Short mmCIF file of C-alpha atoms in Angstrom, two decimals:
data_model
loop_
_atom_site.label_atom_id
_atom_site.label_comp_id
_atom_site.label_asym_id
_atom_site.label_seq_id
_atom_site.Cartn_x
_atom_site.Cartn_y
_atom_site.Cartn_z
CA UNK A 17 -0.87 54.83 -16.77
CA UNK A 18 -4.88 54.17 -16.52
CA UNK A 19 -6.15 50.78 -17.64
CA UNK A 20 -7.92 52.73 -20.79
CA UNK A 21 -4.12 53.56 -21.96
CA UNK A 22 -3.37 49.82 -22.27
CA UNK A 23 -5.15 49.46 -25.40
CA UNK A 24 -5.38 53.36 -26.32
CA UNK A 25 -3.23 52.46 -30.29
CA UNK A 26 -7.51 50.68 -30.47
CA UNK A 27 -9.10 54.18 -30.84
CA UNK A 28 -7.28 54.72 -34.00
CA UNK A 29 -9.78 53.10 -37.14
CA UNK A 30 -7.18 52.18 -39.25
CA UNK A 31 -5.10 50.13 -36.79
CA UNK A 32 -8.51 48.84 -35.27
CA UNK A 33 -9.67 47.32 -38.55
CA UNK A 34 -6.56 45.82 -39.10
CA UNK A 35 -6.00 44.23 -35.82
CA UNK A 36 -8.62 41.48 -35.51
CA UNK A 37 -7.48 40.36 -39.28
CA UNK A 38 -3.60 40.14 -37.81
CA UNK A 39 -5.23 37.94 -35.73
CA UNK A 40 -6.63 35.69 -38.05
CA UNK A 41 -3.01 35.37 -39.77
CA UNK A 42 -0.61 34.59 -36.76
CA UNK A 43 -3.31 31.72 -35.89
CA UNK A 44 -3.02 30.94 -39.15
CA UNK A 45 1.14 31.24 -39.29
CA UNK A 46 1.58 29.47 -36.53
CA UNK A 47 -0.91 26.59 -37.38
CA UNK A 48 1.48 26.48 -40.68
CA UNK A 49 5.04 26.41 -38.84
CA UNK A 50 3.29 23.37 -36.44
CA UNK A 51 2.05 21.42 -39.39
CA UNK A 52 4.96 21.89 -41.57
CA UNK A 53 7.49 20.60 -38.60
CA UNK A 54 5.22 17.75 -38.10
CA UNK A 55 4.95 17.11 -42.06
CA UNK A 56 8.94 17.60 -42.17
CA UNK A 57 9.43 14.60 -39.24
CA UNK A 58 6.53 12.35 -41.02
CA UNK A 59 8.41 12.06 -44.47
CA UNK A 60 12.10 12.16 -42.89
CA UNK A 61 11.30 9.66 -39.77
CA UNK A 62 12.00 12.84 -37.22
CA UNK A 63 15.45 13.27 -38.32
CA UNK A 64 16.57 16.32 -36.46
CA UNK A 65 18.76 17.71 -39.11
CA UNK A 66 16.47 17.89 -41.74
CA UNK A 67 14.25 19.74 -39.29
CA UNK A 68 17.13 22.34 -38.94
CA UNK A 69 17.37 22.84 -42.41
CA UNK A 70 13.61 23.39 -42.93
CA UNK A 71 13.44 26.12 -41.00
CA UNK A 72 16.70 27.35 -41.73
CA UNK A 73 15.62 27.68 -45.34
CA UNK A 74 12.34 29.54 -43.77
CA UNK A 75 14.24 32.01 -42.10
CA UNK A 76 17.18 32.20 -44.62
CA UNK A 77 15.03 35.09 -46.29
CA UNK A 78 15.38 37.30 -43.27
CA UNK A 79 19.19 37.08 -43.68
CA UNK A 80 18.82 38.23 -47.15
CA UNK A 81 15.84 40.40 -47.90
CA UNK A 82 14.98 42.43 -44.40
CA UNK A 83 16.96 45.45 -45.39
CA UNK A 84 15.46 45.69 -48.54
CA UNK A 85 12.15 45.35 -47.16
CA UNK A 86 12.93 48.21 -44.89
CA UNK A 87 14.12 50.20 -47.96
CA UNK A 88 11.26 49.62 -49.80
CA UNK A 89 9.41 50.91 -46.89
CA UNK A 90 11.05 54.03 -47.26
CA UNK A 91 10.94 54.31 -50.85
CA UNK A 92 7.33 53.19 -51.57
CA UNK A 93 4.00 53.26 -50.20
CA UNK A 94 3.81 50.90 -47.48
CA UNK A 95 0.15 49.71 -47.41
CA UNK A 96 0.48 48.83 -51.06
CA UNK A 97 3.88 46.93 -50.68
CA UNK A 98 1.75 44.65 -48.03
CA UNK A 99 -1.07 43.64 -50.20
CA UNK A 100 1.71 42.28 -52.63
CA UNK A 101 3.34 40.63 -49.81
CA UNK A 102 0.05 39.22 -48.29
CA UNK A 103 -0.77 37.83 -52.27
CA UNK A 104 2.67 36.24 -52.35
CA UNK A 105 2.41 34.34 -48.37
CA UNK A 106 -0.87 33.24 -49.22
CA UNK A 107 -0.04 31.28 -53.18
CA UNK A 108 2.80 29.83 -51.19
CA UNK A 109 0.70 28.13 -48.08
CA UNK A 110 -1.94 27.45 -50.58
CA UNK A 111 0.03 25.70 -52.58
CA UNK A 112 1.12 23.07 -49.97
CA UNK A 113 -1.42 22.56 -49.06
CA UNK A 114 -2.83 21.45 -52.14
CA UNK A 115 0.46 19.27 -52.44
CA UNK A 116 -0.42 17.49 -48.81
CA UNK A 117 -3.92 17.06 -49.59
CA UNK A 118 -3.81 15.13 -53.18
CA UNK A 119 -0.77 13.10 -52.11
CA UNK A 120 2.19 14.28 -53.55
CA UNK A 121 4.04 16.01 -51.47
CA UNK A 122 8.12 15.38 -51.01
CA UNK A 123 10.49 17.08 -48.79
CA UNK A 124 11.95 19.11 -51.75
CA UNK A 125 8.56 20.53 -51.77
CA UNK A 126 8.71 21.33 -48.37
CA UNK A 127 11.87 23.38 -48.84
CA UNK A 128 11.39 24.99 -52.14
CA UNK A 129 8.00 26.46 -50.29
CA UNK A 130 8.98 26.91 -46.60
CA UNK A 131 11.77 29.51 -48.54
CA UNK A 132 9.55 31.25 -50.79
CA UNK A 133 6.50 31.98 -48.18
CA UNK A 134 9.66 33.12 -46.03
CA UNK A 135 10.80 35.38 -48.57
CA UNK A 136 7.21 36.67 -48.48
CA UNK A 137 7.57 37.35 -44.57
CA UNK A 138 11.20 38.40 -45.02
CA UNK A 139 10.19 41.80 -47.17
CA UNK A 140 6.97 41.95 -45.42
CA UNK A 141 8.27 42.45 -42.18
CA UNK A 142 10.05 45.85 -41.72
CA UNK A 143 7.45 46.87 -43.83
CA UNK A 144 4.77 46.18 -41.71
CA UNK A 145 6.61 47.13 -38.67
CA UNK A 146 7.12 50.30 -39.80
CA UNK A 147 3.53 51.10 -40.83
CA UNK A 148 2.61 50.82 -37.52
CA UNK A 149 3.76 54.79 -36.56
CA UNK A 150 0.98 55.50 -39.81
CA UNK A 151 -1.17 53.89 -38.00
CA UNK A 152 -1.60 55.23 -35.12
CA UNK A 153 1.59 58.12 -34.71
CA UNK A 154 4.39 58.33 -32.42
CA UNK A 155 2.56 58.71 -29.09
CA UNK A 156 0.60 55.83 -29.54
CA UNK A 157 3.22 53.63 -30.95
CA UNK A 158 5.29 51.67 -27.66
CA UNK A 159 1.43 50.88 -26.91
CA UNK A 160 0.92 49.43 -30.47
CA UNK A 161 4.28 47.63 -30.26
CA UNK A 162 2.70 45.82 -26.90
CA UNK A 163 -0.44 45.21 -28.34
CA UNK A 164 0.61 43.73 -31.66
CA UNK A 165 2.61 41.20 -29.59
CA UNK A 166 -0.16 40.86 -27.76
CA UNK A 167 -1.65 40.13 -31.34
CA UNK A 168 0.75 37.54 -32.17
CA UNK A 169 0.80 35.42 -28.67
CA UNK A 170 -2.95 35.24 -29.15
CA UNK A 171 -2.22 33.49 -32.29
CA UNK A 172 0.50 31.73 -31.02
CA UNK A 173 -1.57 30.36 -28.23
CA UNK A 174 -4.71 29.14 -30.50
CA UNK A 175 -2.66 28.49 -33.91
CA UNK A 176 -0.38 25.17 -32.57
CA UNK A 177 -3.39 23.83 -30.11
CA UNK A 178 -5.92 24.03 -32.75
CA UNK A 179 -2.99 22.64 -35.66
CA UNK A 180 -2.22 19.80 -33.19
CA UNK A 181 -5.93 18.28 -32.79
CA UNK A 182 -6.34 19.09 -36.50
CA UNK A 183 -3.00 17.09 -37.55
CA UNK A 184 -4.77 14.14 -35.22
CA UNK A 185 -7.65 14.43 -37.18
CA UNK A 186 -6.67 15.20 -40.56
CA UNK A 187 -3.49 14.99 -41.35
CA UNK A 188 -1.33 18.35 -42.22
CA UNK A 189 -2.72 19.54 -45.55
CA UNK A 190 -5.48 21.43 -44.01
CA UNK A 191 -3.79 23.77 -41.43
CA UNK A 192 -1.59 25.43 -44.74
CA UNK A 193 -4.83 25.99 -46.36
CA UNK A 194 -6.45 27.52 -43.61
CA UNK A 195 -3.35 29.61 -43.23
CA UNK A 196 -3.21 30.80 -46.90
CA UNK A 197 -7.32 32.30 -46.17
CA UNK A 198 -5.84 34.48 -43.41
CA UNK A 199 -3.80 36.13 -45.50
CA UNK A 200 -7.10 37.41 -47.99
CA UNK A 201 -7.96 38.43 -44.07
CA UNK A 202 -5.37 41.17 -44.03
CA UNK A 203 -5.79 42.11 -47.83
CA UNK A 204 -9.76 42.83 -47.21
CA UNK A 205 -8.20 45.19 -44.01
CA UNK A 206 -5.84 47.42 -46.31
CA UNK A 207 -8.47 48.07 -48.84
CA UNK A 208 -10.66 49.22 -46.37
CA UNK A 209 -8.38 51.67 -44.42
CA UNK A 210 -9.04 55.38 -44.78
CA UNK A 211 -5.92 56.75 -46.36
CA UNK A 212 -6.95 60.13 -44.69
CA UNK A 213 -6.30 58.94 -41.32
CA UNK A 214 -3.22 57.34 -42.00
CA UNK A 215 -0.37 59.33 -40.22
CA UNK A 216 2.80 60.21 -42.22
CA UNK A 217 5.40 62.59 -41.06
CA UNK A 218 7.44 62.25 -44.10
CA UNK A 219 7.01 61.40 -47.59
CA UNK A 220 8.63 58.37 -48.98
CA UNK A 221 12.16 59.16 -50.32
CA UNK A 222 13.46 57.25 -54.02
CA UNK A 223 16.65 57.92 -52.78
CA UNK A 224 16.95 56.30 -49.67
CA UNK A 225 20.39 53.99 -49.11
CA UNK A 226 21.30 51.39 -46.38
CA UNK A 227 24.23 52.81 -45.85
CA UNK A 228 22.52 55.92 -43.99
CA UNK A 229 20.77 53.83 -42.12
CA UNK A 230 23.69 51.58 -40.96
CA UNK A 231 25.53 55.00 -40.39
CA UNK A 232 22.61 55.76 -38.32
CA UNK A 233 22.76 52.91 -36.32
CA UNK A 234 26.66 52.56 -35.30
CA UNK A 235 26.34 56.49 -34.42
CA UNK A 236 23.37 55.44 -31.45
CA UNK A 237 25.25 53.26 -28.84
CA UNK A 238 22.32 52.38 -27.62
CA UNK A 239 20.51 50.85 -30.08
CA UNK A 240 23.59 49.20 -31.34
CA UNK A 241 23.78 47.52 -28.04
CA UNK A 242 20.10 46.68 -27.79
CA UNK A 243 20.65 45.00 -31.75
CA UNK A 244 23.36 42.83 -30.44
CA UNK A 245 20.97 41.81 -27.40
CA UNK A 246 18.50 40.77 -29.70
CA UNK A 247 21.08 38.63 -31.72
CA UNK A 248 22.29 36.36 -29.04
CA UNK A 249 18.72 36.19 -27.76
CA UNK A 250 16.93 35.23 -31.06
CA UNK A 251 19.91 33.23 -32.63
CA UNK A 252 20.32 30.94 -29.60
CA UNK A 253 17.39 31.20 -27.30
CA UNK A 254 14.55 31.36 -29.45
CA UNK A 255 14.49 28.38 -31.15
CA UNK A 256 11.40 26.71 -29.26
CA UNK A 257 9.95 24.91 -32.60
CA UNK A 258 13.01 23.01 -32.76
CA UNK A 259 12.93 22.46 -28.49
CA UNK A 260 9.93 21.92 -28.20
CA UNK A 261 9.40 19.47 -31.21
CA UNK A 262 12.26 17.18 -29.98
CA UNK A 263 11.35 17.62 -26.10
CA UNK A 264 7.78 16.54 -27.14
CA UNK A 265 9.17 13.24 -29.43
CA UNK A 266 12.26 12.07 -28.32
CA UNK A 267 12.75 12.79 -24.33
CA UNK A 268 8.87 12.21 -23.64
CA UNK A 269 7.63 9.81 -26.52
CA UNK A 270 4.56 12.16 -27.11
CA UNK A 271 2.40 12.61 -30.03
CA UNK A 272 1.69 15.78 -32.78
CA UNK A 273 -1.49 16.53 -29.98
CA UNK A 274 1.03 17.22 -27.15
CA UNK A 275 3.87 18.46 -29.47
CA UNK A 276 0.58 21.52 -30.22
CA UNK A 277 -0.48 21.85 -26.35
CA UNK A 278 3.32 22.67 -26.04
CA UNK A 279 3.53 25.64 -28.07
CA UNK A 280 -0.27 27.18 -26.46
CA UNK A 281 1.22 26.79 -23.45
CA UNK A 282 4.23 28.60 -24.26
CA UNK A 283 2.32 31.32 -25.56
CA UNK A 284 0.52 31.38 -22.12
CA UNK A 285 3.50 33.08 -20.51
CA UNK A 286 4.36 35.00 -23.37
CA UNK A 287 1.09 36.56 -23.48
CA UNK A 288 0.83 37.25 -19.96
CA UNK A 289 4.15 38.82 -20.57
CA UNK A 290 3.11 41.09 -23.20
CA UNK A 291 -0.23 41.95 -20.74
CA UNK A 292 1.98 43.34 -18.25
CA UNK A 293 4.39 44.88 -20.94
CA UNK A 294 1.85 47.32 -21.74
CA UNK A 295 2.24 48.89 -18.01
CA UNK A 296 5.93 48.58 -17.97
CA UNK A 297 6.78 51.35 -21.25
CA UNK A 298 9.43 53.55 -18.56
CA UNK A 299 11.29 50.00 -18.40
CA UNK A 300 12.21 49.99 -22.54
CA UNK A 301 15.66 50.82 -22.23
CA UNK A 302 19.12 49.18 -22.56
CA UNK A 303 19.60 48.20 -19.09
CA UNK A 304 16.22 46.29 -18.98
CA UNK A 305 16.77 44.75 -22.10
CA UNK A 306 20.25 43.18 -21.07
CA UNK A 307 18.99 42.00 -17.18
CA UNK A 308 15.98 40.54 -19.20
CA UNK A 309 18.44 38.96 -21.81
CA UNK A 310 20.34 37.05 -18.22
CA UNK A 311 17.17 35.95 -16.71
CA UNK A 312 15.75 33.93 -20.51
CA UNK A 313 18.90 31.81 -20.73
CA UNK A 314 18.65 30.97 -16.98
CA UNK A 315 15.38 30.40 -17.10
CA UNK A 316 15.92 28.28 -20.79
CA UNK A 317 18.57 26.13 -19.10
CA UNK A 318 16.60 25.50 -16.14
CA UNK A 319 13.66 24.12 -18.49
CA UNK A 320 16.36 21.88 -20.43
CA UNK A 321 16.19 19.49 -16.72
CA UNK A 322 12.44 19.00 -16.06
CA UNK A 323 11.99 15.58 -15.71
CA UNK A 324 9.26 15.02 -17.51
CA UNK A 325 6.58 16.48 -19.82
CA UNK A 326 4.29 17.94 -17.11
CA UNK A 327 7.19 19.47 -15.79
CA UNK A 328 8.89 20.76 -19.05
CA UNK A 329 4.95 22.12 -19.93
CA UNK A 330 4.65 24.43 -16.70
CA UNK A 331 8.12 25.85 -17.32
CA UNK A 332 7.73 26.73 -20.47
CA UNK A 333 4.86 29.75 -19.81
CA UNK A 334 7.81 31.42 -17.60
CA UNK A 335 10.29 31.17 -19.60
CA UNK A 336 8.13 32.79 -22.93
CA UNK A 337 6.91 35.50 -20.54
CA UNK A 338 10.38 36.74 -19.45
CA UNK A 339 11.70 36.12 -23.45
CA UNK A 340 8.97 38.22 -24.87
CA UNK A 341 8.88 41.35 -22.08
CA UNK A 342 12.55 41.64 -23.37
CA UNK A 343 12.11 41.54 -26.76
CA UNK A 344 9.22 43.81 -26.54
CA UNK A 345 11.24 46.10 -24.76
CA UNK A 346 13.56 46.03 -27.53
CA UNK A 347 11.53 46.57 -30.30
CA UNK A 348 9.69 49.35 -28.83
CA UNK A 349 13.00 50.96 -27.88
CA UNK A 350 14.51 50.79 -31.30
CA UNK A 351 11.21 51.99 -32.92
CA UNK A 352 10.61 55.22 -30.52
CA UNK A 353 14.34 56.04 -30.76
CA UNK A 354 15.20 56.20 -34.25
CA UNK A 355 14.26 59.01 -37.34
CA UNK A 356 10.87 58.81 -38.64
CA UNK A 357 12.56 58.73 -42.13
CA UNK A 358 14.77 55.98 -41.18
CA UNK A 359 12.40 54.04 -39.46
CA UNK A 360 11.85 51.46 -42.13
CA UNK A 361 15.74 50.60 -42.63
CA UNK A 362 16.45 50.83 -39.10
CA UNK A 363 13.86 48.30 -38.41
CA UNK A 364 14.99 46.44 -41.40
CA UNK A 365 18.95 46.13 -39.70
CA UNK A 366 16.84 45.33 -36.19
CA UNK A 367 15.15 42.00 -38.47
CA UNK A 368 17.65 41.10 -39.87
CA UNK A 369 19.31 40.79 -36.89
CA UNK A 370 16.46 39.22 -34.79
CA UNK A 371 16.23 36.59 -37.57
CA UNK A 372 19.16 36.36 -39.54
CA UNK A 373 20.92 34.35 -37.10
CA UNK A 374 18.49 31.59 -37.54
CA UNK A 375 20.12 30.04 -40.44
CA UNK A 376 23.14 29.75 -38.99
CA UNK A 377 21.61 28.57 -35.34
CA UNK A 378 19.13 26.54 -36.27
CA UNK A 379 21.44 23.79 -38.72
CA UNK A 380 23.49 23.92 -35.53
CA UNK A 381 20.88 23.07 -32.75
CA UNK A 382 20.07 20.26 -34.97
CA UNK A 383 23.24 19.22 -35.13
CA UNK A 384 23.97 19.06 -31.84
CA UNK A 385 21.11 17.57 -30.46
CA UNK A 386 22.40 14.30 -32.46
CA UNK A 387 25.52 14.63 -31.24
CA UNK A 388 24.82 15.90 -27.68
CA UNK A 389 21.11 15.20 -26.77
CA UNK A 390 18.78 17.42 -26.86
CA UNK A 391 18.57 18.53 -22.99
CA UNK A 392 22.52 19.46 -23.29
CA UNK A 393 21.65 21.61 -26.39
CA UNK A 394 18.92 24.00 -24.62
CA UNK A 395 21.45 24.39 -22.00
CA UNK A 396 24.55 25.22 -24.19
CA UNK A 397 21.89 27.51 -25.90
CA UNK A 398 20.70 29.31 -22.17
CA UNK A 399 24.45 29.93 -21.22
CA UNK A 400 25.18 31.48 -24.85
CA UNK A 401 22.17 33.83 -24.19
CA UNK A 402 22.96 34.46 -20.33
CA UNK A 403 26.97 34.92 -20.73
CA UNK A 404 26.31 37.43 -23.98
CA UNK A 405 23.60 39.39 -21.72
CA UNK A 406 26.30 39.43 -18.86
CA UNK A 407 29.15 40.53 -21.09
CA UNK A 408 27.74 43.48 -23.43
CA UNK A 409 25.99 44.95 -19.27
CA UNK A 410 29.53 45.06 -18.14
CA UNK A 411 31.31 46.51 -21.35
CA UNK A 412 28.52 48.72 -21.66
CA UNK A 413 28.75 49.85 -18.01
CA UNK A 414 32.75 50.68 -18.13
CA UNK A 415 32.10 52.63 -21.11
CA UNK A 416 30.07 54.91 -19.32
CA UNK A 417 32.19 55.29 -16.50
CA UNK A 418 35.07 56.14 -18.95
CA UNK A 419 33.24 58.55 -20.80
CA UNK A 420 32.12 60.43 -17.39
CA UNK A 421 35.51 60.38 -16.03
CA UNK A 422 36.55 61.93 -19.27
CA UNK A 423 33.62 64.44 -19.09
CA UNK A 424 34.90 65.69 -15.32
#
């Protein structure tokens, strides 16, 4: 692959426009999730459990309303669906924002919102996953999966750093506001696509179920296996706003400042993982997926003992780099492999089960890190994610031998 084919999903206008404006809105997301944990542990006194159930209420959505995002993908006109999601995301932020700034806000406020913006996201989602093959077709699409991660570890790197010194300065109110502008961002982009130039291989269908698409799914092995991957990976490993919040505060005393710096230079590695992503497309298959899977919760449980927060900080870019070349592997195998006409529920299922987890995980992690500490937690968490890796790679590899000793 030449270095031009790394970014080769740019040359398409459509996808080009609406890149830099992505941008815009995971700085401003991730400014948002930084400020609202920090908000959460100001009004509670950093009560752990509370934190849990904030962003268990946040992802709670995903549970629910991913597979009928992905069915409205199917049904409707996808570029339309995400202005109305966009509109929705944005009132939300704006609103607490408002709330933080005159005074008023209360934690109720904090969960009534963090659910409905996450509803927002929730339908949003597999919708705007699955707009990507319109965007720039199927040749061009494992690039576009690399370089919208890309996209989003940008974000992730600038958004917490830039919510952290802004938190210091003043307060939380203003990184929800400046995450509610992003979102007009990606509205201005839609309206100014050309719909001539947006790729469609199929028509949307009224009549689209789940249940073909579930069908769909437990008929390809594969991508059943990759979906249960994901599940142990996202449920247990990827909860870094709760690790990294309590790391920052309770094991090293540290401030919102260093709590920010902490999730930039997470992104580090997980950016420099999607960079060399981009070369490794002939890797996106189960087998990579799984060994990938092993080495995050080693990796995870090995960051649970640095000894301090220098330590913990320079682990952290490692571990995000390994957890993201996985998941991107995952996501671009699942998208590639599946019906064009199905695409939008498939990736729906895939959501749900990359996030839905997260309600049930994250009350749990903050659980146990009153009960247990929170070092103990990220290492129960690493061994979930490392043992579930090991396990489906060995059921997965006597299922093949069983089916070619049946074949000879």
């Amino acid at each position: 692959m030449s270095k031009g084919d790394s970014w080769r999903a740019l040359k398409h206008y459509n996808y080009r426009i609406l890149y830099p404006a992505s941008l815009l809105s995971n700085i401003g997301t991730w400014a948002q999730r930084i400020a609202q944990d920090w908000l959460v542990m100001e009004l509670t006194n950093n009560n752990a459990v509370v934190l849990g159930l904030v962003t268990a209420l946040q992802f709670l959505p995903s549970l629910l309303l991913s597979l009928w995002g992905g069915l409205l993908a199917d049904r409707f006109d996808k570029r339309k669906l995400l202005f109305l999601t966009n509109l929705g995301g944005g009132l939300g932020s704006a609103l607490l924002g408002i709330l933080v700034i005159t005074g008023v806000v209360q934690i109720w406020h904090v969960y009534v919102l963090a659910f409905v913006v996450g509803v927002f996201s929730a339908v949003d989602a597999p919708i705007r996953i699955s707009f990507n093959s319109e965007l720039v077709g199927k040749a061009d699409l494992p690039n576009a999966v690399s370089l919208n991660s890309a996209n989003f570890n940008l974000g992730r790197l600038v958004g917490p750093a830039a919510s952290g010194f802004m938190i210091a300065a003043f307060g939380t109110g203003p990184s929800f506001l400046l995450n509610s502008l992003t979102y007009v961002a990606i509205m201005i982009s839609l309206s100014r696509m050309r719909l001539s130039e947006l790729i469609q291989s199929h028509k949307p269908n009224r009549a689209a179920s789940l249940g073909e698409a579930f069908r769909y799914v437990l008929r390809k092995r594969n991508i059943a296996i990759v979906m249960l991957t994901v599940f142990f990976a996202t449920t247990f490993g990827l909860n870094f706003q709760i690790f990294t919040a309590l790391m920052a505060t309770k094991e090293f005393g540290k401030g919102p400042a260093e709590f920010g710096m902490l999730g930039s230079v997470l992104a580090i590695g997980s950016f420099t993982g999607v960079l060399v992503s981009t070369r490794l497309e002939h890797l996106r298959v189960p087998r990579y997926v799984l060994g990938g899977a092993m080495l995050f919760g080693v990796l995870l449980v090995a960051s649970a003992w640095m000894p301090n927060y220098s330590a913990y900080a320079l682990s952290l870019p490692v571990v995000g780099g390994v957890a993201l070349i996985t998941l991107i592997s995952a996501n671009s195998f699942v998208q590639t492999r599946c019906q064009p006409e199905l695409r939008g529920r498939v990736m729906g299922i895939y959501l749900l089960i990359f996030m839905g987890g997260t309600p049930i995980g994250s009350p749990l992690i903050g659980w146990l890190t009153e009960q247990i500490g929170i070092r103990a937690t990220i290492t129960g968490c690493g061994l979930v994610v490392a043992l579930a890796g090991a396990t489906i790679l060995v059921i997965r590899r006597r299922a093949r031998a069983v089916n070619h000793a049946d074949l000879v």
